[in-house]
Amino acid sequence: MAKQAAGIAACDFVSSGMDVGLGTGSTVKYTVIELGRRMVEEGLKIRGVPTSIETEKLAKSLKIPLLEWHEVDTLAVTIDGADEFDSAFHLIKGGGGALTREKIVAQVSDAMVIVTDPRKDVGTLGKFPLPVEVIQFGWEVTSRHLADLCPSTVSRRGGDSPFVTDNGNFIIDCQFGATITEPVTMEANIRGIAGVVEVGLFTHMADAVIIGSTAGTEVRMKPNGRLS
């Protein structure tokens, strides 16, 4: 299974003694499961920081020790998924709604490894709807400001039965299409809107991408990245 192969391959970036960011999603789930197996069967010793309640529950079920934030200085590596990535290793994340926690964990990490599949490899970001986490208060106004930046529709995830993040916020999905040619600037512009908690553009953060497919796994290392 391609996702499983990519998730397991990412574990090779983890060694005993590391504090590790544990991402969220269907691919990185296999990373967490494999780390748990290596702890039991191979004596791997790590501690983790989960990026979602879902991942926290999985890690606890596998008896992976979890850190509280007051115990965290830096993490050696974060392993997470992505909805899109481009040739500059910029990402769109947040399809699962955990983007804010994912970015908090990534920003305190010495390196970031992405597990994904060939469909996520794009020339220009934006075909996947860009998730933006916003506070509930005045979300309609925040959404209108987002619409001023987005060339197509913006909508609250879940509609009349809105999706609520682990942080108690809404997600606004912005249909940019493959038009985000300057993701660094776009990330800054969106984060400047009052009511925005975080945007699913992760720029200058990923150091390696592991792509799983039926043909096997491919590892791409960012030139001059923190793992190169």
mmCIF file of C-alpha atoms in Angstrom:
data_model
loop_
_atom_site.group_PDB
_atom_site.id
_atom_site.type_symbol
_atom_site.label_atom_id
_atom_site.label_comp_id
_atom_site.label_asym_id
_atom_site.label_seq_id
_atom_site.Cartn_x
_atom_site.Cartn_y
_atom_site.Cartn_z
ATOM 1 C CA MET A 1 0.000 0.000 0.000
ATOM 2 C CA ALA A 2 1.521 3.305 -1.133
ATOM 3 C CA LYS A 3 0.500 5.360 1.900
ATOM 4 C CA GLN A 4 1.768 2.720 4.270
ATOM 5 C CA ALA A 5 5.113 2.495 2.465
ATOM 6 C CA ALA A 6 5.642 6.255 2.613
ATOM 7 C CA GLY A 7 4.625 6.440 6.258
ATOM 8 C CA ILE A 8 7.001 3.676 7.254
ATOM 9 C CA ALA A 9 9.884 5.105 5.199
ATOM 10 C CA ALA A 10 9.652 8.376 7.129
ATOM 11 C CA CYS A 11 10.574 6.551 10.318
ATOM 12 C CA ASP A 12 14.139 6.245 9.030
ATOM 13 C CA PHE A 13 14.536 9.934 9.910
ATOM 14 C CA VAL A 14 13.880 9.094 13.570
ATOM 15 C CA SER A 15 16.441 7.705 15.999
ATOM 16 C CA SER A 16 16.492 6.959 19.716
ATOM 17 C CA GLY A 17 16.537 9.951 21.997
ATOM 18 C CA MET A 18 14.562 12.190 19.665
ATOM 19 C CA ASP A 19 11.511 14.260 20.520
ATOM 20 C CA VAL A 20 9.242 13.977 17.475
ATOM 21 C CA GLY A 21 6.278 15.926 16.121
ATOM 22 C CA LEU A 22 3.524 13.479 15.188
ATOM 23 C CA GLY A 23 1.402 14.726 12.307
ATOM 24 C CA THR A 24 -2.189 14.106 11.335
ATOM 25 C CA GLY A 25 -3.701 12.288 8.378
ATOM 26 C CA SER A 26 -4.200 8.981 6.625
ATOM 27 C CA THR A 27 -0.550 8.593 5.562
ATOM 28 C CA VAL A 28 1.262 9.762 8.677
ATOM 29 C CA LYS A 29 -0.952 7.426 10.683
ATOM 30 C CA TYR A 30 1.275 4.637 9.396
ATOM 31 C CA THR A 31 4.330 6.538 10.616
ATOM 32 C CA VAL A 32 2.923 6.698 14.139
ATOM 33 C CA ILE A 33 1.992 3.012 14.072
ATOM 34 C CA GLU A 34 5.471 2.061 12.843
ATOM 35 C CA LEU A 35 7.159 4.191 15.496
ATOM 36 C CA GLY A 36 5.091 2.392 18.114
ATOM 37 C CA ARG A 37 6.139 -0.965 16.677
ATOM 38 C CA ARG A 38 9.821 -0.029 16.666
ATOM 39 C CA MET A 39 9.565 1.063 20.288
ATOM 40 C CA VAL A 40 8.188 -2.333 21.304
ATOM 41 C CA GLU A 41 10.184 -4.599 18.998
ATOM 42 C CA GLU A 42 13.427 -2.688 18.412
ATOM 43 C CA GLY A 43 13.859 -0.675 21.585
ATOM 44 C CA LEU A 44 13.418 2.735 19.938
ATOM 45 C CA LYS A 45 13.121 5.442 22.586
ATOM 46 C CA ILE A 46 11.303 8.627 21.561
ATOM 47 C CA ARG A 47 8.838 11.141 22.930
ATOM 48 C CA GLY A 48 6.136 12.733 20.818
ATOM 49 C CA VAL A 49 4.043 15.871 20.438
ATOM 50 C CA PRO A 50 0.772 15.165 18.569
ATOM 51 C CA THR A 51 -0.771 17.681 16.170
ATOM 52 C CA SER A 52 -4.380 16.663 16.802
ATOM 53 C CA ILE A 53 -6.636 14.910 19.277
ATOM 54 C CA GLU A 54 -6.918 12.061 16.753
ATOM 55 C CA THR A 55 -3.144 11.554 16.689
ATOM 56 C CA GLU A 56 -2.929 11.937 20.462
ATOM 57 C CA LYS A 57 -5.386 9.065 20.906
ATOM 58 C CA LEU A 58 -3.448 6.886 18.451
ATOM 59 C CA ALA A 59 -0.093 7.613 20.108
ATOM 60 C CA LYS A 60 -1.483 6.860 23.571
ATOM 61 C CA SER A 61 -2.917 3.562 22.332
ATOM 62 C CA LEU A 62 0.590 2.648 21.152
ATOM 63 C CA LYS A 63 2.114 3.781 24.469
ATOM 64 C CA ILE A 64 4.265 6.469 22.812
ATOM 65 C CA PRO A 65 5.245 8.910 25.611
ATOM 66 C CA LEU A 66 3.825 12.368 24.949
ATOM 67 C CA LEU A 67 5.288 15.697 26.008
ATOM 68 C CA GLU A 68 3.455 18.640 27.501
ATOM 69 C CA TRP A 69 4.324 21.997 25.939
ATOM 70 C CA HIS A 70 6.141 23.227 29.051
ATOM 71 C CA GLU A 71 8.555 20.326 28.502
ATOM 72 C CA VAL A 72 9.292 21.246 24.869
ATOM 73 C CA ASP A 73 12.232 23.349 23.784
ATOM 74 C CA THR A 74 12.705 22.045 20.264
ATOM 75 C CA LEU A 75 11.687 18.880 18.435
ATOM 76 C CA ALA A 76 14.245 16.983 16.375
ATOM 77 C CA VAL A 77 11.835 16.366 13.504
ATOM 78 C CA THR A 78 8.156 16.553 12.628
ATOM 79 C CA ILE A 79 6.641 14.018 10.264
ATOM 80 C CA ASP A 80 3.368 15.076 8.671
ATOM 81 C CA GLY A 81 1.284 14.825 5.526
ATOM 82 C CA ALA A 82 0.378 17.411 2.889
ATOM 83 C CA ASP A 83 -2.466 18.062 0.479
ATOM 84 C CA GLU A 84 -0.139 19.622 -2.123
ATOM 85 C CA PHE A 85 3.564 20.361 -2.502
ATOM 86 C CA ASP A 86 5.506 22.192 -5.195
ATOM 87 C CA SER A 87 9.092 22.082 -6.475
ATOM 88 C CA ALA A 88 10.182 24.657 -3.877
ATOM 89 C CA PHE A 89 8.865 22.384 -1.088
ATOM 90 C CA HIS A 90 6.053 24.801 -0.229
ATOM 91 C CA LEU A 91 2.897 23.054 0.962
ATOM 92 C CA ILE A 92 -0.848 23.276 1.301
ATOM 93 C CA LYS A 93 -2.005 21.503 4.457
ATOM 94 C CA GLY A 94 -5.171 21.424 6.491
ATOM 95 C CA GLY A 95 -7.471 19.079 4.624
ATOM 96 C CA GLY A 96 -8.006 17.324 7.938
ATOM 97 C CA GLY A 97 -8.557 20.590 9.780
ATOM 98 C CA ALA A 98 -5.460 20.409 12.019
ATOM 99 C CA LEU A 99 -3.410 23.112 10.271
ATOM 100 C CA THR A 100 -2.880 25.422 13.255
ATOM 101 C CA ARG A 101 -1.579 22.716 15.562
ATOM 102 C CA GLU A 102 0.452 21.279 12.693
ATOM 103 C CA LYS A 103 2.142 24.619 12.091
ATOM 104 C CA ILE A 104 2.828 25.224 15.789
ATOM 105 C CA VAL A 105 4.571 21.855 15.996
ATOM 106 C CA ALA A 106 6.432 22.350 12.725
ATOM 107 C CA GLN A 107 7.759 25.749 13.737
ATOM 108 C CA VAL A 108 9.407 24.339 16.852
ATOM 109 C CA SER A 109 11.030 21.482 14.903
ATOM 110 C CA ASP A 110 14.587 21.289 13.616
ATOM 111 C CA ALA A 111 13.336 19.600 10.439
ATOM 112 C CA MET A 112 10.095 18.639 8.720
ATOM 113 C CA VAL A 113 9.503 15.459 6.707
ATOM 114 C CA ILE A 114 6.384 15.156 4.545
ATOM 115 C CA VAL A 115 4.748 11.847 3.619
ATOM 116 C CA THR A 116 2.515 11.944 0.581
ATOM 117 C CA ASP A 117 1.703 10.455 -2.835
ATOM 118 C CA PRO A 118 2.299 11.491 -6.478
ATOM 119 C CA ARG A 119 -1.109 13.170 -6.815
ATOM 120 C CA LYS A 120 -0.009 15.874 -4.369
ATOM 121 C CA ASP A 121 2.970 16.926 -6.528
ATOM 122 C CA VAL A 122 1.927 20.113 -8.363
ATOM 123 C CA GLY A 123 3.515 22.789 -10.493
ATOM 124 C CA THR A 124 1.528 25.582 -8.843
ATOM 125 C CA LEU A 125 -0.295 25.403 -5.523
ATOM 126 C CA GLY A 126 -4.022 25.985 -5.191
ATOM 127 C CA LYS A 127 -5.998 23.308 -6.988
ATOM 128 C CA PHE A 128 -6.652 21.799 -3.568
ATOM 129 C CA PRO A 129 -8.906 24.232 -1.685
ATOM 130 C CA LEU A 130 -6.782 26.336 0.663
ATOM 131 C CA PRO A 131 -7.980 25.885 4.256
ATOM 132 C CA VAL A 132 -8.012 28.903 6.555
ATOM 133 C CA GLU A 133 -8.833 28.496 10.239
ATOM 134 C CA VAL A 134 -10.870 31.415 11.601
ATOM 135 C CA ILE A 135 -12.450 32.228 14.940
ATOM 136 C CA GLN A 136 -16.214 31.837 15.092
ATOM 137 C CA PHE A 137 -16.842 35.455 16.098
ATOM 138 C CA GLY A 138 -17.451 37.485 12.957
ATOM 139 C CA TRP A 139 -16.496 34.619 10.660
ATOM 140 C CA GLU A 140 -18.793 36.015 7.981
ATOM 141 C CA VAL A 141 -16.740 39.228 7.855
ATOM 142 C CA THR A 142 -13.480 37.292 7.839
ATOM 143 C CA SER A 143 -14.820 35.199 4.976
ATOM 144 C CA ARG A 144 -15.603 38.339 2.962
ATOM 145 C CA HIS A 145 -12.043 39.590 3.430
ATOM 146 C CA LEU A 146 -10.774 36.217 2.218
ATOM 147 C CA ALA A 147 -13.034 36.509 -0.816
ATOM 148 C CA ASP A 148 -11.232 39.751 -1.716
ATOM 149 C CA LEU A 149 -8.010 37.725 -2.105
ATOM 150 C CA CYS A 150 -9.474 34.572 -3.617
ATOM 151 C CA PRO A 151 -10.392 34.522 -7.336
ATOM 152 C CA SER A 152 -13.191 31.982 -6.832
ATOM 153 C CA THR A 153 -15.536 30.878 -4.065
ATOM 154 C CA VAL A 154 -14.891 30.729 -0.337
ATOM 155 C CA SER A 155 -17.104 28.626 1.915
ATOM 156 C CA ARG A 156 -17.346 27.501 5.508
ATOM 157 C CA ARG A 157 -16.480 23.820 5.740
ATOM 158 C CA GLY A 158 -19.557 21.810 6.613
ATOM 159 C CA GLY A 159 -22.014 24.526 5.598
ATOM 160 C CA ASP A 160 -24.964 24.733 7.966
ATOM 161 C CA SER A 161 -23.423 21.959 10.095
ATOM 162 C CA PRO A 162 -19.975 23.491 10.314
ATOM 163 C CA PHE A 163 -16.813 21.551 10.920
ATOM 164 C CA VAL A 164 -15.230 22.691 14.187
ATOM 165 C CA THR A 165 -11.484 22.310 14.730
ATOM 166 C CA ASP A 166 -9.824 20.913 17.848
ATOM 167 C CA ASN A 167 -9.335 24.584 18.778
ATOM 168 C CA GLY A 168 -13.061 25.395 18.562
ATOM 169 C CA ASN A 169 -12.771 27.347 15.298
ATOM 170 C CA PHE A 170 -14.216 27.168 11.778
ATOM 171 C CA ILE A 171 -12.419 26.323 8.523
ATOM 172 C CA ILE A 172 -12.971 28.481 5.447
ATOM 173 C CA ASP A 173 -12.004 26.660 2.241
ATOM 174 C CA CYS A 174 -10.782 29.023 -0.479
ATOM 175 C CA GLN A 175 -10.993 27.868 -4.096
ATOM 176 C CA PHE A 176 -7.932 29.528 -5.605
ATOM 177 C CA GLY A 177 -7.344 27.026 -8.365
ATOM 178 C CA ALA A 178 -3.734 26.497 -9.410
ATOM 179 C CA THR A 179 -2.948 30.221 -9.136
ATOM 180 C CA ILE A 180 -0.834 30.572 -5.975
ATOM 181 C CA THR A 181 2.444 31.461 -7.672
ATOM 182 C CA GLU A 182 3.737 33.461 -4.693
ATOM 183 C CA PRO A 183 2.781 31.380 -1.659
ATOM 184 C CA VAL A 184 5.038 33.253 0.770
ATOM 185 C CA THR A 185 3.307 36.551 0.000
ATOM 186 C CA MET A 186 -0.138 34.951 0.015
ATOM 187 C CA GLU A 187 0.508 33.342 3.391
ATOM 188 C CA ALA A 188 1.450 36.710 4.881
ATOM 189 C CA ASN A 189 -1.526 38.497 3.312
ATOM 190 C CA ILE A 190 -4.042 35.997 4.650
ATOM 191 C CA ARG A 191 -2.515 35.919 8.120
ATOM 192 C CA GLY A 192 -2.907 39.705 8.207
ATOM 193 C CA ILE A 193 -6.712 39.459 8.167
ATOM 194 C CA ALA A 194 -8.341 39.929 11.576
ATOM 195 C CA GLY A 195 -10.115 36.748 12.635
ATOM 196 C CA VAL A 196 -7.704 34.450 10.822
ATOM 197 C CA VAL A 197 -6.041 32.034 13.206
ATOM 198 C CA GLU A 198 -3.833 30.305 10.641
ATOM 199 C CA VAL A 199 -3.626 29.525 6.922
ATOM 200 C CA GLY A 200 -2.802 26.180 5.356
ATOM 201 C CA LEU A 201 0.167 27.500 3.390
ATOM 202 C CA PHE A 202 3.372 26.074 4.885
ATOM 203 C CA THR A 203 6.267 27.903 3.242
ATOM 204 C CA HIS A 204 9.990 27.328 3.857
ATOM 205 C CA MET A 205 9.197 24.561 6.336
ATOM 206 C CA ALA A 206 9.531 21.163 4.609
ATOM 207 C CA ASP A 207 12.999 19.625 4.256
ATOM 208 C CA ALA A 208 12.136 16.265 2.693
ATOM 209 C CA VAL A 209 9.176 14.742 0.884
ATOM 210 C CA ILE A 210 8.593 10.997 0.790
ATOM 211 C CA ILE A 211 6.314 9.987 -2.073
ATOM 212 C CA GLY A 212 4.720 6.577 -1.883
ATOM 213 C CA SER A 213 3.309 4.879 -4.965
ATOM 214 C CA THR A 214 2.664 1.414 -6.347
ATOM 215 C CA ALA A 215 6.193 1.557 -7.775
ATOM 216 C CA GLY A 216 7.748 2.093 -4.336
ATOM 217 C CA THR A 217 8.896 5.180 -2.450
ATOM 218 C CA GLU A 218 10.804 8.223 -3.637
ATOM 219 C CA VAL A 219 12.607 10.539 -1.230
ATOM 220 C CA ARG A 220 13.172 14.128 -2.333
ATOM 221 C CA MET A 221 15.517 16.225 -0.244
ATOM 222 C CA LYS A 222 15.314 20.007 -0.314
ATOM 223 C CA PRO A 223 18.592 21.420 -1.632
ATOM 224 C CA ASN A 224 20.351 23.232 1.217
ATOM 225 C CA GLY A 225 17.561 22.132 3.544
ATOM 226 C CA ARG A 226 18.093 21.264 7.163
ATOM 227 C CA LEU A 227 18.443 17.552 6.357
ATOM 228 C CA SER A 228 20.655 17.871 3.269
#
